[in-house]
Coordinates of C-alpha atoms in Angstrom, one line a residue:
X1 CA 0.0 0.0 0.0
X2 CA 1.6 3.3 -1.2
X3 CA 0.8 6.9 -0.6
X4 CA 0.0 9.7 -3.0
X5 CA 1.7 13.1 -2.3
X6 CA -0.8 15.9 -1.8
X7 CA -0.4 19.5 -0.7
X8 CA -2.9 19.6 2.2
X9 CA -4.4 17.3 4.8
X10 CA -7.7 16.0 3.5
X11 CA -10.8 16.5 5.7
X12 CA -13.8 14.3 6.3
X13 CA -15.1 11.4 8.5
X14 CA -13.6 8.9 6.0
X15 CA -10.0 9.8 6.9
X16 CA -7.7 8.5 9.7
X17 CA -4.5 10.3 10.3
X18 CA -1.1 9.0 11.4
X19 CA 2.4 10.5 11.8
X20 CA 4.6 9.9 8.8
X21 CA 7.8 8.2 10.1
X22 CA 11.2 8.8 8.5
X23 CA 12.5 5.2 8.4
X24 CA 12.4 2.0 6.3
X25 CA 8.9 0.8 5.4
X26 CA 8.7 -2.9 6.2
X27 CA 6.2 -5.8 6.2
X28 CA 6.9 -8.1 9.1
X29 CA 5.5 -11.7 8.9
X30 CA 5.7 -14.6 11.2
X31 CA 4.8 -18.2 10.5
X32 CA 5.7 -20.3 13.5
X33 CA 9.4 -19.6 14.2
X34 CA 10.0 -18.2 10.8
X35 CA 10.3 -14.4 10.6
X36 CA 10.4 -12.4 7.3
X37 CA 11.1 -8.7 7.0
X38 CA 10.3 -7.3 3.6
X39 CA 11.0 -3.8 2.2
X40 CA 8.7 -1.8 0.0
X41 CA 10.8 -2.8 -3.0
X42 CA 10.5 -6.5 -2.0
X43 CA 14.0 -6.9 -0.6
X44 CA 14.7 -8.9 2.5
X45 CA 15.7 -6.9 5.5
X46 CA 15.9 -9.6 8.2
X47 CA 19.7 -9.9 8.1
X48 CA 20.2 -6.2 8.8
X49 CA 17.9 -6.1 11.8
X50 CA 18.6 -9.2 13.9
X51 CA 17.2 -7.6 17.1
X52 CA 13.8 -7.2 15.4
X53 CA 13.8 -10.8 14.3
X54 CA 14.7 -12.0 17.8
X55 CA 11.9 -9.8 19.3
X56 CA 9.3 -11.0 16.8
X57 CA 10.1 -14.6 17.7
X58 CA 9.4 -13.9 21.3
X59 CA 5.9 -12.6 20.7
X60 CA 2.9 -14.6 22.0
X61 CA 1.2 -14.7 18.6
X62 CA 3.0 -17.1 16.2
X63 CA 1.1 -16.2 13.0
X64 CA 0.6 -12.6 11.7
X65 CA 1.6 -10.0 9.1
X66 CA 2.2 -6.4 10.2
X67 CA 2.8 -3.2 8.2
X68 CA 5.1 -0.7 9.8
X69 CA 8.3 1.3 9.8
X70 CA 11.8 0.5 11.1
X71 CA 13.5 3.4 12.8
X72 CA 16.6 3.8 15.0
X73 CA 16.3 6.1 18.0
X74 CA 19.3 8.4 18.7
X75 CA 18.9 10.9 21.6
X76 CA 15.4 12.4 21.2
X77 CA 15.1 11.8 17.5
X78 CA 15.2 9.0 15.0
X79 CA 18.4 8.9 13.0
X80 CA 18.2 8.0 9.3
X81 CA 22.0 8.0 9.1
X82 CA 22.1 5.3 11.8
X83 CA 19.5 3.3 9.8
X84 CA 21.5 3.5 6.6
X85 CA 24.5 2.2 8.4
X86 CA 22.7 -1.1 8.9
X87 CA 22.7 -1.9 5.2
X88 CA 26.2 -3.4 5.4
X89 CA 27.6 -6.6 3.9
X90 CA 29.5 -7.7 7.1
X91 CA 27.3 -9.6 9.6
X92 CA 29.7 -8.7 12.4
X93 CA 29.2 -5.0 11.7
X94 CA 25.4 -5.4 11.6
X95 CA 25.5 -7.3 14.9
X96 CA 27.6 -4.6 16.6
X97 CA 25.3 -1.8 15.4
X98 CA 22.2 -3.8 16.4
X99 CA 23.6 -3.8 20.0
X100 CA 24.9 -0.2 20.0
X101 CA 21.8 1.4 18.3
X102 CA 18.9 -1.1 18.5
X103 CA 16.0 -0.4 16.1
X104 CA 12.3 -0.1 16.8
X105 CA 9.5 -1.4 14.7
X106 CA 6.6 1.0 14.6
X107 CA 3.4 -0.8 13.8
X108 CA 0.5 0.9 11.9
X109 CA -1.5 -1.9 10.3
X110 CA -2.4 -5.6 10.8
X111 CA -3.0 -7.6 7.6
X112 CA -3.3 -11.1 8.9
X113 CA -3.5 -13.2 12.0
X114 CA -3.7 -17.0 12.6
X115 CA -7.5 -16.7 12.9
X116 CA -8.1 -13.9 10.3
X117 CA -5.8 -14.8 7.4
X118 CA -7.5 -12.3 5.1
X119 CA -7.8 -9.3 7.4
X120 CA -6.3 -7.1 4.6
X121 CA -9.6 -7.4 2.8
X122 CA -11.4 -5.6 5.6
X123 CA -11.7 -1.8 5.8
X124 CA -9.1 0.1 7.8
X125 CA -11.6 0.9 10.5
X126 CA -11.9 -2.8 11.4
X127 CA -8.2 -3.4 10.9
X128 CA -7.2 -0.6 13.3
X129 CA -9.4 -2.1 16.0
X130 CA -7.9 -5.5 15.4
X131 CA -4.4 -4.0 15.5
X132 CA -5.0 -2.3 18.8
X133 CA -6.3 -5.5 20.3
X134 CA -3.3 -7.4 18.9
X135 CA -0.9 -4.7 20.3
X136 CA -2.4 -4.9 23.7
X137 CA -2.1 -8.7 23.8
X138 CA 1.3 -9.0 22.1
X139 CA 3.4 -5.9 21.6
X140 CA 5.0 -5.5 24.9
X141 CA 8.7 -4.6 25.4
X142 CA 11.0 -2.1 23.9
X143 CA 11.2 -3.2 20.2
X144 CA 7.6 -2.9 19.0
X145 CA 5.6 0.3 19.3
X146 CA 2.0 1.0 18.2
X147 CA 2.0 4.0 15.9
X148 CA -0.6 6.5 17.0
X149 CA -3.7 7.2 14.9
X150 CA -6.5 9.8 15.2
X151 CA -9.6 10.9 13.4
X152 CA -9.0 14.5 14.5
X153 CA -8.1 17.0 11.8
X154 CA -6.8 19.4 14.5
X155 CA -4.4 16.8 15.9
X156 CA -3.2 15.9 12.4
X157 CA -2.4 19.6 11.7
X158 CA -0.5 19.7 15.0
X159 CA 1.6 16.7 14.0
X160 CA 2.4 18.3 10.6
X161 CA 3.4 21.6 12.2
X162 CA 5.8 19.8 14.6
X163 CA 7.3 17.5 11.9
X164 CA 11.0 16.7 12.5
X165 CA 13.2 14.5 14.5
X166 CA 11.9 11.4 12.9
X167 CA 8.4 12.3 11.9
X168 CA 8.4 14.1 8.5
X169 CA 4.8 14.7 7.9
X170 CA 1.3 13.2 8.1
X171 CA -0.3 10.2 6.5
X172 CA -4.0 10.2 5.8
X173 CA -5.8 6.8 5.2
X174 CA -9.3 6.0 4.1
X175 CA -11.0 4.1 6.9
X176 CA -13.6 2.6 4.6
X177 CA -11.2 0.9 2.2
X178 CA -9.4 -2.4 2.3
X179 CA -5.6 -2.6 2.2
X180 CA -4.8 -1.1 -1.2
X181 CA -1.7 -3.1 -2.1
X182 CA 0.0 -1.8 -5.2
X183 CA -1.8 1.4 -5.6
X184 CA -2.2 4.9 -4.0
X185 CA -6.0 5.1 -3.7
X186 CA -6.3 4.6 0.0
X187 CA -3.4 6.7 1.4
X188 CA -2.1 10.2 1.1
X189 CA 1.1 11.8 2.5
X190 CA 1.5 15.4 3.4
X191 CA 4.8 17.1 4.1
X192 CA 5.6 20.6 5.5
X193 CA 8.0 22.3 3.2
X194 CA 10.2 25.0 4.5
X195 CA 12.9 27.4 3.1
X196 CA 16.4 28.2 4.2
X197 CA 19.1 30.7 3.2
X198 CA 22.4 28.8 2.5
X199 CA 25.9 29.7 1.4
X200 CA 27.1 28.0 -1.8
X201 CA 30.3 26.5 -0.5
X202 CA 31.1 24.5 -3.6
X203 CA 29.8 22.8 -6.7
X204 CA 30.1 19.6 -8.8
X205 CA 30.3 19.5 -12.6
X206 CA 27.5 17.6 -14.4
X207 CA 28.4 14.2 -15.8
X208 CA 27.4 15.2 -19.3
X209 CA 28.7 18.2 -21.1
X210 CA 26.4 20.9 -22.6
X211 CA 27.3 22.1 -26.1
X212 CA 30.8 20.6 -25.7
X213 CA 31.6 22.3 -22.3
X214 CA 31.6 21.3 -18.7
X215 CA 28.8 22.9 -16.8
X216 CA 27.6 22.8 -13.2
X217 CA 25.6 19.8 -12.1
X218 CA 24.8 20.6 -8.4
X219 CA 25.5 23.3 -5.8
X220 CA 26.8 22.3 -2.4
X221 CA 25.1 24.1 0.4
X222 CA 26.6 25.3 3.7
X223 CA 25.5 26.9 7.0
X224 CA 27.6 28.6 9.7
X225 CA 27.7 27.3 13.3
X226 CA 28.2 29.5 16.4
X227 CA 32.0 29.2 16.0
X228 CA 31.9 30.7 12.5
X229 CA 32.6 27.5 10.7
X230 CA 30.8 26.7 7.4
X231 CA 29.4 23.2 7.4
X232 CA 28.2 21.3 4.3
X233 CA 24.5 20.5 4.8
X234 CA 23.3 19.3 1.5
X235 CA 22.9 20.0 -2.2
X236 CA 20.6 21.2 -4.9
X237 CA 20.7 20.0 -8.5
X238 CA 17.4 21.7 -9.6
X239 CA 19.2 24.0 -12.1
X240 CA 17.6 24.9 -15.5
X241 CA 19.7 23.8 -18.5
X242 CA 19.6 27.2 -20.1
X243 CA 21.0 28.8 -16.9
X244 CA 23.9 26.4 -16.5
X245 CA 26.5 28.1 -18.8
X246 CA 26.2 31.5 -17.2
X247 CA 26.0 30.1 -13.7
X248 CA 29.1 27.9 -14.4
X249 CA 31.0 31.1 -15.4
X250 CA 30.0 32.8 -12.2
X251 CA 31.0 29.8 -10.0
X252 CA 34.4 29.2 -11.7
X253 CA 35.3 32.8 -11.0
X254 CA 34.8 32.1 -7.3
X255 CA 36.8 28.8 -7.0
X256 CA 39.0 29.0 -4.0
X257 CA 39.9 27.1 -0.8
X258 CA 38.6 26.0 1.6
X259 CA 35.0 26.1 0.5
X260 CA 33.8 24.6 3.8
X261 CA 35.7 25.4 6.9
X262 CA 33.8 22.9 9.0
X263 CA 32.4 19.5 7.8
X264 CA 32.9 19.1 4.1
X265 CA 31.6 16.7 1.4
X266 CA 33.2 13.4 2.2
X267 CA 35.2 11.0 0.1
X268 CA 33.9 7.8 -1.6
X269 CA 31.8 5.5 0.5
X270 CA 29.7 2.4 -0.2
X271 CA 26.9 4.8 -1.4
X272 CA 28.9 7.2 -3.5
X273 CA 30.9 7.0 -6.7
X274 CA 34.4 8.3 -7.4
X275 CA 32.8 11.1 -9.4
X276 CA 30.4 12.1 -6.6
X277 CA 33.4 12.7 -4.3
X278 CA 34.9 15.3 -6.6
X279 CA 33.9 18.9 -6.0
X280 CA 35.2 22.4 -6.4
X281 CA 35.4 24.7 -3.3
X282 CA 34.1 28.2 -3.6
X283 CA 34.8 31.5 -1.8
X284 CA 31.8 32.0 0.5
X285 CA 30.1 34.8 -1.3
X286 CA 26.9 33.5 -2.9
X287 CA 23.7 33.0 -0.9
X288 CA 20.7 31.0 -2.2
X289 CA 17.3 30.3 -0.7
X290 CA 16.2 26.7 -1.1
X291 CA 13.0 24.8 -0.3
X292 CA 13.4 21.6 1.8
X293 CA 11.1 19.1 3.5
X294 CA 13.2 17.7 6.3
X295 CA 16.4 18.6 8.1
X296 CA 18.1 16.2 10.6
X297 CA 21.6 15.2 11.6
X298 CA 22.7 18.7 10.6
X299 CA 21.9 18.3 7.0
X300 CA 19.0 18.2 4.5
X301 CA 17.7 14.7 4.3
X302 CA 16.7 15.0 0.7
X303 CA 17.8 17.2 -2.3
X304 CA 16.5 20.7 -2.2
X305 CA 14.9 23.0 -4.8
X306 CA 16.0 26.5 -5.6
X307 CA 13.6 29.3 -4.7
X308 CA 15.8 32.4 -5.5
X309 CA 19.2 33.9 -5.2
X310 CA 19.7 36.2 -2.2
X311 CA 22.2 39.0 -3.0
X312 CA 20.6 40.9 -0.2
X313 CA 21.8 38.4 2.4
X314 CA 25.2 38.3 3.9
X315 CA 26.8 34.8 3.9
X316 CA 27.4 35.1 7.6
X317 CA 23.6 35.4 8.2
X318 CA 23.2 31.8 6.9
X319 CA 23.4 29.9 10.2
X320 CA 21.9 26.8 11.7
X321 CA 19.9 29.1 14.0
X322 CA 17.3 29.7 11.2
X323 CA 16.4 26.0 11.1
X324 CA 15.6 25.6 14.8
X325 CA 12.0 24.7 15.3
X326 CA 9.8 23.1 17.9
X327 CA 9.4 19.5 16.8
X328 CA 7.5 16.7 18.3
X329 CA 9.5 14.1 20.4
X330 CA 8.8 10.9 18.4
X331 CA 9.0 8.8 21.5
X332 CA 6.3 10.9 23.2
X333 CA 4.1 10.5 20.1
X334 CA 4.3 6.8 20.4
X335 CA 3.1 6.9 24.0
X336 CA -0.1 8.7 23.1
X337 CA -3.3 6.7 23.6

């Protein structure tokens, strides 16, 4: 069951609202002692989260299928970086991480039990009641948490306004529909987009040339900390093709060390290529306003889009301070009744 992106929270008695968690979507199934964790793309996840497998084997119920999200708590937030580190080929590394930063499984749907093998065919309203009863009887301990749900539009708006720290929006689901596997008819997702003024601390050339010349492919964004250090916080590649030649000329005239005086774009990793590690540092003179949906771990979680250049802004005004917001504590959200 997938979600359709929309601009506003839908209203009506047919909608149930839930926090949108920033983790790995996962179907968890148990048949006797056999546990299967399956990603949205159909890939197996069990080997990367042995602590969830072990916890699932200890539950009282020995036959069920759950829909939920895998997250890794770190401090008062959920860390997507810590989650990504689990996708590692070495079992010893995965085991060490599972002990140092154990994951949680946040449950928001029940698709089958030993008695009701076709619960997914029932409307969400009935499935939610069954899930709450299942959770009360089985989901005790520290690994499984029941994700909150509400029929209140006001509560959903509050969750959206406080998105951050592991919750990056709101999910709206039709209570009158069965589990809509493979389509987006029964679920919508709403994110709160925000803007930030950033220093362009560097850039990367595009892979392909334009009219025979190298042109910019992406801008590397930076923010200043309280000590005056410029840290790399993300990128934007939403540059119109017709603007790239002139922008490249402008950027090349500003090439100079160090670009970022704090944290800088890293070298090659298991997620990057050799090309993605190559970048040109710039003198910190250009300021750009970008639109983003989520900021955590001192960087933008996804790519950003360009709103406008800000020649009226001094680079030193581009600080982390502008991104501070009151966000919901994800662990407190999970404790709501």
